[in-house]
Short mmCIF file of C-alpha atoms and ligand atoms in Angstrom, two decimals:
data_model
loop_
_atom_site.label_atom_id
_atom_site.label_comp_id
_atom_site.label_asym_id
_atom_site.label_seq_id
_atom_site.Cartn_x
_atom_site.Cartn_y
_atom_site.Cartn_z
CA MET P 1 94.94 130.75 84.73
CA GLU P 2 91.24 131.48 85.17
CA GLY P 3 91.98 134.52 87.08
CA ARG P 4 91.54 134.91 91.06
CA LYS P 5 88.30 133.31 91.99
CA LYS P 6 85.71 133.90 94.68
CA VAL P 7 86.60 131.40 97.65
CA LYS P 8 85.82 133.18 100.66
CA ASP P 9 84.93 130.70 103.28
CA GLU P 10 85.18 127.79 100.60
CA VAL P 11 85.87 124.23 102.34
CA PHE P 12 87.97 122.32 99.84
CA HIS P 13 87.73 119.16 101.45
CA LEU P 14 84.74 116.58 101.73
CA ASN P 15 83.16 114.93 104.41
CA THR P 16 84.35 111.44 104.02
CA PRO P 17 82.45 107.92 104.69
CA LEU P 18 83.16 105.91 107.96
CA LEU P 19 82.95 102.47 106.55
CA GLU P 20 82.73 99.10 108.91
CA SER P 21 85.11 96.51 107.70
CA ILE P 22 83.70 92.93 108.17
CA ASN P 23 86.87 91.49 107.36
CA MET P 24 89.11 93.82 109.74
CA SER P 25 87.10 93.21 112.29
CA LYS P 26 86.88 89.70 112.01
CA ARG P 27 91.03 90.09 112.52
CA VAL P 28 90.94 92.24 115.35
CA GLY P 29 87.63 90.93 117.26
CA THR P 30 86.16 94.27 117.59
CA THR P 31 84.37 96.37 115.14
CA VAL P 32 86.88 98.20 112.82
CA TYR P 33 85.80 101.62 111.12
CA LEU P 34 87.77 102.98 108.29
CA LYS P 35 87.59 106.58 107.73
CA MET P 36 88.04 106.98 104.01
CA GLU P 37 90.45 109.90 103.52
CA ASN P 38 91.41 108.40 100.09
CA THR P 39 88.01 109.84 98.76
CA GLN P 40 88.98 113.32 99.42
CA PRO P 41 89.72 115.47 96.16
CA SER P 42 93.43 115.34 96.43
CA GLY P 43 93.41 111.88 96.92
CA SER P 44 94.26 112.08 100.57
CA PHE P 45 93.45 113.68 104.06
CA LYS P 46 96.22 116.31 103.31
CA ILE P 47 93.23 118.73 101.73
CA ARG P 48 91.93 119.35 105.18
CA GLY P 49 94.66 121.01 106.56
CA ILE P 50 96.43 122.47 103.27
CA GLY P 51 92.83 123.78 102.29
CA HIS P 52 92.41 125.47 105.69
CA LEU P 53 96.02 126.86 105.32
CA CYS P 54 95.67 128.43 101.73
CA GLN P 55 92.37 129.85 102.70
CA GLN P 56 94.01 131.81 105.86
CA LEU P 57 97.33 132.82 104.34
CA ALA P 58 97.24 132.42 100.55
CA ARG P 59 93.91 134.59 99.57
CA HIS P 60 96.04 137.45 98.07
CA SER P 61 99.22 135.59 97.18
CA LYS P 62 101.07 135.79 94.02
CA GLY P 63 101.72 131.80 94.24
CA VAL P 64 102.12 129.01 96.56
CA ILE P 65 105.22 126.93 97.16
CA CYS P 66 104.93 123.56 98.63
CA SER P 67 107.49 120.88 99.24
CA SER P 68 106.05 117.46 99.32
CA GLY P 69 106.37 113.67 99.11
CA GLY P 70 103.39 113.99 96.74
CA ASN P 71 100.26 114.26 98.79
CA ALA P 72 100.70 117.69 100.45
CA GLY P 73 101.54 118.75 97.04
CA MET P 74 98.55 117.26 95.29
CA ALA P 75 96.31 119.19 98.01
CA ALA P 76 98.28 122.36 97.59
CA ALA P 77 97.55 122.16 93.74
CA TYR P 78 94.11 121.55 93.90
CA ALA P 79 93.63 124.20 96.73
CA ALA P 80 95.44 127.04 94.39
CA GLN P 81 93.96 125.60 91.42
CA LYS P 82 90.31 126.59 93.54
CA MET P 83 91.87 129.84 94.20
CA GLY P 84 93.22 130.90 91.00
CA VAL P 85 96.68 131.28 92.34
CA PRO P 86 99.80 129.72 90.66
CA ALA P 87 101.11 126.54 92.65
CA THR P 88 104.77 125.36 92.37
CA ILE P 89 105.52 122.03 93.93
CA ILE P 90 109.17 120.80 94.82
CA VAL P 91 109.43 117.12 95.05
CA PRO P 92 112.33 114.80 95.76
CA SER P 93 113.79 112.33 93.07
CA SER P 94 112.03 109.58 95.20
CA THR P 95 108.55 110.78 94.14
CA PRO P 96 107.24 108.48 91.57
CA PRO P 97 106.86 109.86 87.92
CA LEU P 98 103.26 109.25 88.00
CA VAL P 99 102.61 111.77 90.58
CA VAL P 100 104.85 114.54 88.55
CA GLN P 101 102.09 113.86 86.18
CA ARG P 102 99.15 114.12 88.40
CA LEU P 103 100.62 117.35 89.86
CA GLN P 104 101.00 118.82 86.29
CA ASP P 105 97.55 117.78 85.39
CA GLN P 106 96.19 119.85 88.53
CA GLY P 107 97.84 122.88 87.02
CA ALA P 108 101.00 122.98 89.31
CA THR P 109 104.48 123.64 88.23
CA VAL P 110 106.86 120.95 89.25
CA LYS P 111 110.63 120.69 90.25
CA ILE P 112 112.26 117.86 91.12
CA VAL P 113 114.91 118.65 93.75
CA GLY P 114 117.52 116.45 95.90
CA LYS P 115 117.03 112.67 96.82
CA VAL P 116 114.42 113.07 99.96
CA TRP P 117 111.79 115.21 101.12
CA ASP P 118 114.17 117.41 103.65
CA ASP P 119 116.17 118.42 100.31
CA ALA P 120 112.92 119.64 98.38
CA ASN P 121 112.05 121.21 101.36
CA THR P 122 115.18 123.42 101.75
CA GLU P 123 114.79 124.55 98.06
CA ALA P 124 110.96 125.71 98.69
CA LEU P 125 112.00 127.53 101.64
CA LYS P 126 114.45 129.38 99.76
CA LEU P 127 112.33 129.89 96.69
CA ALA P 128 109.46 131.34 98.93
CA GLU P 129 111.75 133.71 100.10
CA THR P 130 113.74 134.70 96.91
CA GLU P 131 110.41 134.78 94.71
CA GLY P 132 107.95 136.24 97.30
CA LEU P 133 105.84 132.94 97.37
CA THR P 134 103.42 131.48 100.08
CA TYR P 135 105.29 128.54 101.75
CA VAL P 136 102.92 126.00 102.41
CA PRO P 137 104.34 123.06 104.88
CA PRO P 138 103.25 119.75 104.40
CA PHE P 139 102.92 118.85 108.04
CA ASP P 140 104.32 121.54 110.46
CA HIS P 141 102.09 124.28 111.09
CA PRO P 142 98.89 124.94 113.47
CA LEU P 143 96.59 125.80 110.69
CA LEU P 144 97.08 122.42 109.18
CA TRP P 145 96.52 120.51 112.54
CA LYS P 146 93.24 122.51 112.73
CA GLY P 147 92.32 121.39 109.46
CA HIS P 148 93.11 117.92 110.00
CA ALA P 149 91.27 117.84 113.14
CA SER P 150 88.07 117.92 111.09
CA MET P 151 88.31 114.29 110.57
CA ILE P 152 87.77 113.42 114.13
CA ALA P 153 84.36 115.78 114.14
CA GLU P 154 83.06 113.96 111.82
CA VAL P 155 83.74 110.50 112.91
CA THR P 156 82.18 111.49 116.50
CA ALA P 157 79.06 112.55 114.31
CA SER P 158 79.32 109.31 112.22
CA LEU P 159 79.76 107.37 115.22
CA GLY P 160 76.59 108.99 117.25
CA PRO P 161 76.56 109.79 120.70
CA SER P 162 76.71 106.79 122.52
CA VAL P 163 79.73 105.04 120.83
CA LYS P 164 83.38 106.05 121.47
CA PRO P 165 86.33 104.64 119.82
CA GLY P 166 88.59 102.23 121.55
CA ALA P 167 91.45 103.61 119.75
CA VAL P 168 92.58 105.55 116.51
CA VAL P 169 95.33 104.11 114.27
CA VAL P 170 97.06 106.68 111.89
CA SER P 171 100.53 106.65 109.71
CA VAL P 172 103.01 109.31 110.71
CA GLY P 173 105.44 111.01 108.69
CA GLY P 174 106.50 114.65 109.96
CA GLY P 175 103.50 113.95 112.46
CA GLY P 176 100.88 116.68 110.89
CA LEU P 177 98.23 114.15 110.69
CA LEU P 178 98.72 113.02 114.31
CA CYS P 179 98.78 116.48 115.76
CA GLY P 180 95.44 117.15 113.71
CA VAL P 181 93.77 113.96 115.05
CA ILE P 182 95.09 114.74 118.94
CA GLN P 183 93.53 118.24 118.43
CA GLY P 184 90.44 116.68 117.00
CA LEU P 185 90.24 114.35 120.18
CA LYS P 186 90.58 117.08 122.34
CA ASP P 187 87.98 119.34 120.62
CA VAL P 188 85.70 116.49 121.13
CA GLY P 189 86.78 115.42 124.89
CA TRP P 190 88.10 112.12 123.83
CA THR P 191 91.68 112.71 125.00
CA ASP P 192 91.61 109.16 126.90
CA VAL P 193 91.29 107.29 123.62
CA PRO P 194 94.78 105.78 122.77
CA ILE P 195 96.33 106.33 119.42
CA VAL P 196 98.19 103.66 117.56
CA ALA P 197 100.86 105.86 115.48
CA MET P 198 102.25 103.75 112.85
CA GLU P 199 105.46 104.07 110.47
CA THR P 200 107.63 102.09 108.42
CA VAL P 201 111.30 100.68 109.25
CA GLY P 202 113.47 103.38 107.54
CA ALA P 203 111.05 106.31 107.64
CA ASP P 204 110.50 106.17 111.20
CA CYS P 205 111.94 109.59 112.77
CA PHE P 206 108.80 109.46 115.33
CA ASN P 207 109.63 106.29 116.77
CA ALA P 208 113.23 107.14 116.96
CA ALA P 209 112.33 110.39 118.82
CA VAL P 210 110.11 108.67 121.33
CA LYS P 211 112.88 106.08 121.88
CA ALA P 212 115.53 108.68 122.22
CA GLY P 213 113.34 110.86 124.39
CA LYS P 214 114.07 113.93 121.65
CA LEU P 215 113.85 114.69 118.46
CA VAL P 216 116.19 112.72 116.27
CA THR P 217 117.25 113.44 112.50
CA LEU P 218 117.62 110.42 110.55
CA ASP P 219 120.51 109.58 108.26
CA ASP P 220 118.40 108.66 105.14
CA ILE P 221 115.09 107.35 104.19
CA THR P 222 115.19 103.65 103.34
CA SER P 223 111.67 102.87 103.43
CA GLU P 224 109.59 102.73 100.28
CA ALA P 225 106.90 104.63 102.13
CA LYS P 226 108.34 107.86 100.83
CA CYS P 227 105.44 109.98 101.90
CA LEU P 228 106.44 108.85 105.53
CA GLY P 229 109.84 110.33 104.67
CA ALA P 230 110.31 113.20 106.55
CA LYS P 231 114.06 112.78 108.42
CA THR P 232 112.63 114.84 111.38
CA ALA P 233 109.19 114.84 113.21
CA CYS P 234 107.78 118.18 114.05
CA LYS P 235 108.21 119.69 117.79
CA GLN P 236 104.75 119.62 118.34
CA VAL P 237 104.26 115.68 117.79
CA PHE P 238 107.26 115.11 120.20
CA ASP P 239 105.97 117.35 122.82
CA TYR P 240 102.64 115.60 122.53
CA SER P 241 104.47 111.80 122.52
CA GLN P 242 105.99 113.44 126.19
CA SER P 243 102.48 114.39 127.56
CA SER P 244 101.00 112.03 130.39
CA GLU P 245 97.46 113.17 129.27
CA LEU P 246 97.74 111.20 126.04
CA THR P 247 98.48 107.71 125.15
CA ILE P 248 100.37 107.61 121.92
CA ILE P 249 101.54 104.19 121.27
CA SER P 250 104.23 104.18 118.63
CA GLU P 251 104.84 101.08 116.49
CA LEU P 252 106.93 99.95 113.30
CA VAL P 253 106.25 97.62 110.23
CA THR P 254 108.47 96.54 107.63
CA ASP P 255 107.96 97.67 104.15
CA GLN P 256 106.89 94.24 103.32
CA GLN P 257 103.90 94.28 105.98
CA ALA P 258 102.90 97.54 104.41
CA LEU P 259 103.12 96.45 101.10
CA HIS P 260 101.00 93.33 102.19
CA ALA P 261 98.55 95.68 103.80
CA ILE P 262 97.93 97.76 100.59
CA GLN P 263 97.52 94.31 98.67
CA THR P 264 95.07 92.94 101.17
CA PHE P 265 93.23 96.26 101.34
CA LEU P 266 92.89 96.07 97.73
CA ASP P 267 91.47 92.51 97.68
CA GLU P 268 89.40 92.93 100.60
CA GLU P 269 88.06 96.38 100.65
CA ARG P 270 88.56 97.02 96.78
CA VAL P 271 90.42 100.17 97.29
CA LEU P 272 94.02 101.21 96.50
CA VAL P 273 96.14 103.20 98.58
CA GLU P 274 99.77 103.95 98.77
CA MET P 275 102.48 102.72 101.03
CA ALA P 276 102.20 105.57 103.72
CA CYS P 277 98.49 104.26 104.34
CA GLY P 278 99.69 100.80 104.49
CA ALA P 279 101.54 101.53 107.39
CA ALA P 280 98.46 102.13 109.08
CA LEU P 281 96.61 99.18 107.56
CA ALA P 282 99.18 96.82 108.51
CA ALA P 283 98.61 97.85 112.13
CA VAL P 284 95.54 95.34 111.58
CA TYR P 285 96.64 92.89 108.91
CA SER P 286 100.14 92.31 110.42
CA GLY P 287 98.63 91.86 114.03
CA VAL P 288 100.00 94.93 115.81
CA ILE P 289 96.55 95.52 117.48
CA VAL P 290 96.06 92.24 118.62
CA ARG P 291 99.86 92.15 120.11
CA LEU P 292 99.30 95.34 121.85
CA GLN P 293 96.13 93.81 123.49
CA ASN P 294 98.39 90.81 124.46
CA GLU P 295 100.96 92.76 126.03
CA GLY P 296 98.39 94.74 128.16
CA ARG P 297 99.15 98.06 126.00
CA LEU P 298 95.47 98.46 124.86
CA PRO P 299 92.90 96.83 126.58
CA ALA P 300 91.72 93.08 125.90
CA LEU P 301 88.03 94.22 125.34
CA LEU P 302 88.59 97.06 122.89
CA GLY P 303 85.94 99.39 121.71
CA PRO P 304 85.82 100.06 118.14
CA LEU P 305 88.95 100.68 116.42
CA VAL P 306 88.83 103.41 114.17
CA VAL P 307 91.76 103.48 111.18
CA ILE P 308 92.43 106.50 109.06
CA VAL P 309 92.91 105.57 105.74
CA CYS P 310 95.17 108.40 104.68
CA GLY P 311 94.64 107.52 100.89
CA GLY P 312 97.55 108.98 98.63
CA SER P 313 98.45 109.44 95.00
CA THR P 314 101.78 107.86 94.92
CA ILE P 315 100.33 104.56 93.69
CA ASN P 316 98.70 102.62 90.51
CA MET P 317 98.86 99.24 89.28
CA GLU P 318 102.45 100.10 87.49
CA GLN P 319 103.80 101.24 90.94
CA LEU P 320 102.33 98.41 92.66
CA THR P 321 104.12 95.83 90.35
CA TYR P 322 107.20 97.57 91.14
CA LEU P 323 106.95 97.46 94.79
CA LYS P 324 106.15 93.89 94.66
CA HIS P 325 108.99 93.17 92.37
CA LYS P 326 111.29 95.37 94.61
CA LEU P 327 110.28 93.78 98.12
CA GLN P 328 109.07 90.45 97.57
CA SER P 329 111.51 89.21 95.41
N1 PLV V 401 103.22 113.02 103.26
C1 PLV V 401 103.72 114.30 102.88
C2 PLV V 401 105.19 114.48 103.69
O1 PLV V 401 106.16 113.49 102.96
C3 PLV V 401 103.71 115.13 101.84
O2 PLV V 401 104.16 115.83 101.26
O3 PLV V 401 102.69 114.27 100.97
N2 PLV V 401 99.83 109.59 104.81
C4 PLV V 401 99.92 109.97 103.58
C5 PLV V 401 99.08 109.34 102.46
C6 PLV V 401 100.83 111.20 103.38
O4 PLV V 401 100.97 111.51 102.21
C7 PLV V 401 101.61 111.74 104.83
C8 PLV V 401 102.49 113.02 104.37
C9 PLV V 401 101.28 110.92 105.88
C10 PLV V 401 100.28 110.03 105.86
C11 PLV V 401 102.11 111.66 107.01
O5 PLV V 401 101.41 112.68 107.52
P1 PLV V 401 102.34 113.56 108.14
O6 PLV V 401 103.55 114.04 107.48
O7 PLV V 401 101.54 114.67 108.65
O8 PLV V 401 102.89 112.73 109.41
C12 PLV V 401 107.59 113.52 103.29
#
């Protein structure tokens, strides 16, 4: 540990590129822009919110503790290392060993507790209390949403004043990314832009809540998109889904479609992302956007589509091979 560092007002995230995808645009018949959050230093968008939260809450902390499927942990470990604060990350056994290694390489202490994120979170809350550590939630906190909102401000700046998105596509786990995107859209006056909220079957707590008209706790996480694997969505994202001001379209894809999406993205865009991100990409590759247009739920003449490429560190070639073997055999 290098000791506490001067970090006042330091921003930990990068301004990421907004890339036009020729191949995706061809598929949906409108320009598709990719917000490349995979290029963040921690490997995903999470550093925006978690960096902001750590700045606000952890400056004088004796240590941070974060429960995570992997990516929130990577962001917390990165921010903590920058701040000279120790980080403990609790992950469930479903988090691949490659992420445990990456977390350790980022200087964090890693504990594996329980089968799914909810189990790891119970332990993190307990340790925060008993050890006096600063709890860093992966998706349910206003400071996270405020940090995530910065990505929409960047999209606005990249598109320029005369261009407005026809829709924004995001993946949903516990709903923190979606809350941040909504806050960002509100900040720039784009509340009329529809949002397509993507989950995989088996990690679909938001879709279940939307269908039930109330928050639902899933029995288990059966999807391989483990970083979407919160059993219950946060209350704020559910409240947004009930708001008549916003259009949030909740859609599901299978694990096979998410996997197909990450493989196609690798082939066509030369970028490897994890299954949680594959859910959003599958909105294009599996024809969800075109179907929504045919159903009249998105305009037939759609403005530019912005896809949040949320990224993720729970993938490498070995993990991709494992997923192919598991899901395609
Ligand atoms: N992952 C959280 C929660 O896991 C985590 O601990 O890392 N895309 C990626 C790559 C993610 O890692 C996550 C969340 C999401 C999307 C969904 O974001 P959320 O939870 O804010 O809706 C259990």
